[in-house]
XYZ file of C-alpha atoms in Angstrom:
199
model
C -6.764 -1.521 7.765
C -4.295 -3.690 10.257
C -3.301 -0.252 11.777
C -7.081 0.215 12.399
C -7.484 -3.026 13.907
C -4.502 -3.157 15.918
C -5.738 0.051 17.600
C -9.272 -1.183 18.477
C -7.476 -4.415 19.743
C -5.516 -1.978 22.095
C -8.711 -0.244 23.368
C -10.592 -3.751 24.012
C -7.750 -5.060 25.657
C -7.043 -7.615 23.353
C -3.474 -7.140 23.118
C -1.204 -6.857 26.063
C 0.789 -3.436 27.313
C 4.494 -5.592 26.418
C 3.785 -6.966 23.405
C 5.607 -10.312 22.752
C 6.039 -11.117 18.878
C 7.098 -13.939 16.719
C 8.165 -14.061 13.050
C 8.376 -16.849 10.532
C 7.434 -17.830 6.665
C 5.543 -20.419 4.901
C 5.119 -21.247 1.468
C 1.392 -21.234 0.029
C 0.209 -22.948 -3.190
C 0.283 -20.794 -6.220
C -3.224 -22.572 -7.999
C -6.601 -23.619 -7.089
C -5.889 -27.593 -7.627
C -6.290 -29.824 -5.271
C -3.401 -31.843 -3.480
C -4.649 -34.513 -4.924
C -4.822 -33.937 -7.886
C -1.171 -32.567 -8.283
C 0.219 -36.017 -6.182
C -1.846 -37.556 -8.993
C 0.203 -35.718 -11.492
C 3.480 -36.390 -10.073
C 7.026 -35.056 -11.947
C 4.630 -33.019 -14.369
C 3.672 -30.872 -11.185
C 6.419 -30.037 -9.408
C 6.206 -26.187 -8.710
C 9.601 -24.338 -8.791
C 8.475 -21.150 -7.710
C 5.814 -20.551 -5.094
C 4.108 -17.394 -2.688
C 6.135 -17.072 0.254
C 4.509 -15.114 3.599
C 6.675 -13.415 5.710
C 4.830 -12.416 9.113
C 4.970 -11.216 12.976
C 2.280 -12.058 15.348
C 1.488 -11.452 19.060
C 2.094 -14.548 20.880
C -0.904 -13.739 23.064
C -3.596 -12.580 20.397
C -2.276 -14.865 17.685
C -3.457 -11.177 15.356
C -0.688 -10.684 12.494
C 0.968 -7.282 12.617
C 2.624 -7.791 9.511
C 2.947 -10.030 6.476
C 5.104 -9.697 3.571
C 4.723 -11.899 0.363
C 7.634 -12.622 -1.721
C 8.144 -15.739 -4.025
C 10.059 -18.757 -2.854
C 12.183 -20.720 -2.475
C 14.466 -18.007 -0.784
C 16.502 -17.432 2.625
C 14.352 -16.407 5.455
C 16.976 -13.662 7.193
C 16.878 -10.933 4.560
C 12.892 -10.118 4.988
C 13.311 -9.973 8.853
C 13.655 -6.317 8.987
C 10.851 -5.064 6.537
C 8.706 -7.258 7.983
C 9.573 -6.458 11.864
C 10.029 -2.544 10.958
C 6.408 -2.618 9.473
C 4.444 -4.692 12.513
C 6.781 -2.391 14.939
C 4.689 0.539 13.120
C 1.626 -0.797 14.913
C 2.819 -2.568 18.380
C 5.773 -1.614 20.546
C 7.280 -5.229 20.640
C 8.882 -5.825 24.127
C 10.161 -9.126 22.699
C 11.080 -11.032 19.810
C 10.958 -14.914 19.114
C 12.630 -16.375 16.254
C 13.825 -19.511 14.474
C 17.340 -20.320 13.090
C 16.245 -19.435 9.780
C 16.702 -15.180 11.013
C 19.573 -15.838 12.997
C 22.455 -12.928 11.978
C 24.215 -10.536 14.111
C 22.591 -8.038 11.968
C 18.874 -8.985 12.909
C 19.769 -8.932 16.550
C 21.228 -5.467 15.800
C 18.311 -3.978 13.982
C 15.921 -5.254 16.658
C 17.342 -4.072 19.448
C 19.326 -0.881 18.133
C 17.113 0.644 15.760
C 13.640 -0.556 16.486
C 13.914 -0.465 20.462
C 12.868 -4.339 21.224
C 14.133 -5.147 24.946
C 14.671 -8.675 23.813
C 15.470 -10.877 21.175
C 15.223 -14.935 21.410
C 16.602 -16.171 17.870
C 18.156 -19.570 17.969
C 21.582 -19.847 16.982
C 22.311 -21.427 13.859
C 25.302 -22.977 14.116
C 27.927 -22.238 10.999
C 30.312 -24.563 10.462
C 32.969 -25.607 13.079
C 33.033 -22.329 14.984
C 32.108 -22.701 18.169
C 31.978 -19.453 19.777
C 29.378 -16.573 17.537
C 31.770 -13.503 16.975
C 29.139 -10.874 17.399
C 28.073 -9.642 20.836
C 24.325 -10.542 20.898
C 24.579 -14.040 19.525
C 27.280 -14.749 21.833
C 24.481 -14.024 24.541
C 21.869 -16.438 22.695
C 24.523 -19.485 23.161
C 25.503 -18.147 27.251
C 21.845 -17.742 28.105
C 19.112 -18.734 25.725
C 15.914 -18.226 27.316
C 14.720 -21.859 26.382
C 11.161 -21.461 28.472
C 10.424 -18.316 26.435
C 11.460 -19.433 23.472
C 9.028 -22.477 23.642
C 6.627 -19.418 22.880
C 7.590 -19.227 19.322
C 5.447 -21.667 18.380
C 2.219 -19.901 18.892
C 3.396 -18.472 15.035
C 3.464 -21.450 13.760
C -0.665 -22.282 15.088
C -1.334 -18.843 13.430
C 0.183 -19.999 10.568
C -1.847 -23.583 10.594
C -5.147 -21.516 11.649
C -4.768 -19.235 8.675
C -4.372 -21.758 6.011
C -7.469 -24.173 7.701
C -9.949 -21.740 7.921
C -8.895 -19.473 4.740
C -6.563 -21.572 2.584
C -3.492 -22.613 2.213
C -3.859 -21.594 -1.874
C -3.907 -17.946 -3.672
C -6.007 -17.911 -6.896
C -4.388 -14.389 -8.599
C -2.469 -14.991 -11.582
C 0.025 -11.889 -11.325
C 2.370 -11.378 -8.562
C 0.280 -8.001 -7.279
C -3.099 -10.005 -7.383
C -1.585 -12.486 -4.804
C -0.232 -10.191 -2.922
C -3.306 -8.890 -2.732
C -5.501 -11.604 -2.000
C -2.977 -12.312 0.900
C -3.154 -9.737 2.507
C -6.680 -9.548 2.026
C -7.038 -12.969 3.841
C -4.612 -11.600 7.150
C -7.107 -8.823 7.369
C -9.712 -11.514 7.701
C -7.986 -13.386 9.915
C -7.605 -10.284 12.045
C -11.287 -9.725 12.322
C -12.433 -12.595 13.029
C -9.999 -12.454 16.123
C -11.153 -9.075 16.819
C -14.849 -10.050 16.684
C -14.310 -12.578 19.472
C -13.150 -9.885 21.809
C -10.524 -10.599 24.920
């Protein structure tokens, strides 16, 4: 269904002809209660495992290319290349925007190297007291960060906020599958009802 969409978005003009993405996560609730009503529970509520959504959006669009759900907590890095490889399937990304949470030699690597992006913006998250990154592309994030396009990255985060205002920030399935499914479900929504308002 996104591949559909993504290719009527193309023919409207919807999306541009460089592509600019962005990729983050956020947790979602994992039952139908109200926030209030767990604060009013207090220590007897206090969820140790949750839905986590990994996606990629255009910057321009704000339409998800791809969204992965896993459960959280958990580091953001290692779902940066399923979830780039799989919105790559259906937009030829001419750049990438990230936060310090995907920031690895290896992400810049499988970016640019195996999936063809032109550039990568991931902020460098500094380890320790090393100064100086060892690897080649993060050594180019700290000698010229591209700080004005960078300031894109968070048009993912208002997707984010959209999605969870006008479809919920909560996922009613009981099983892992069923949320996964009902997540998904909801990006496809969220798709549409971009695609319905045209360019």
């Amino acid at each position: 269904m996104l591949d559909t969409i993504f290719r009527d978005a193309g023919r409207s003009g919807l999306t541009e002809d460089k592509p600019e993405g962005a990729i983050d996560s956020t947790g979602l609730d994992a039952t139908h209660r109200s926030s209030h009503y767990a604060w009013r529970l207090g220590k007897r509520y206090r969820m140790r495992k949750w839905p986590k959504c990994t996606l990629v959006c255009e910057t321009s669009s704000h339409l998800i290319a791809s969204a992965l759900f896993t459960r959280g907590p958990s580091q953001d890095a290692p779902w940066f290349e399923p979830a780039l490889s799989e919105a790559c399937r259906r937009m030829p990304i001419d750049r990438l925007l990230a936060d310090g949470g995907y920031d690895s030699e290896a992400n810049h690597v499988t970016a640019r190297e195996l999936l063809g992006i032109r550039s990568t913006v991931i902020n460098v998250n500094r380890r320790g007291k090393r100064a100086w990154p060892r690897g080649r592309y993060r050594r180019q994030m700290v000698r010229r960060f591209h700080r004005r396009k960078y300031g894109q990255r968070w048009q993912v985060e208002s997707v984010i906020s959209r999605l969870k205002r006008r479809l919920g920030s909560h996922l009613r399935g009981r099983s892992e599958p069923a949320k996964e499914r009902e997540g998904l479900m909801r990006i496809v929504t969220h798709n549409l009802m971009i695609l319905s308002q045209g360019p």
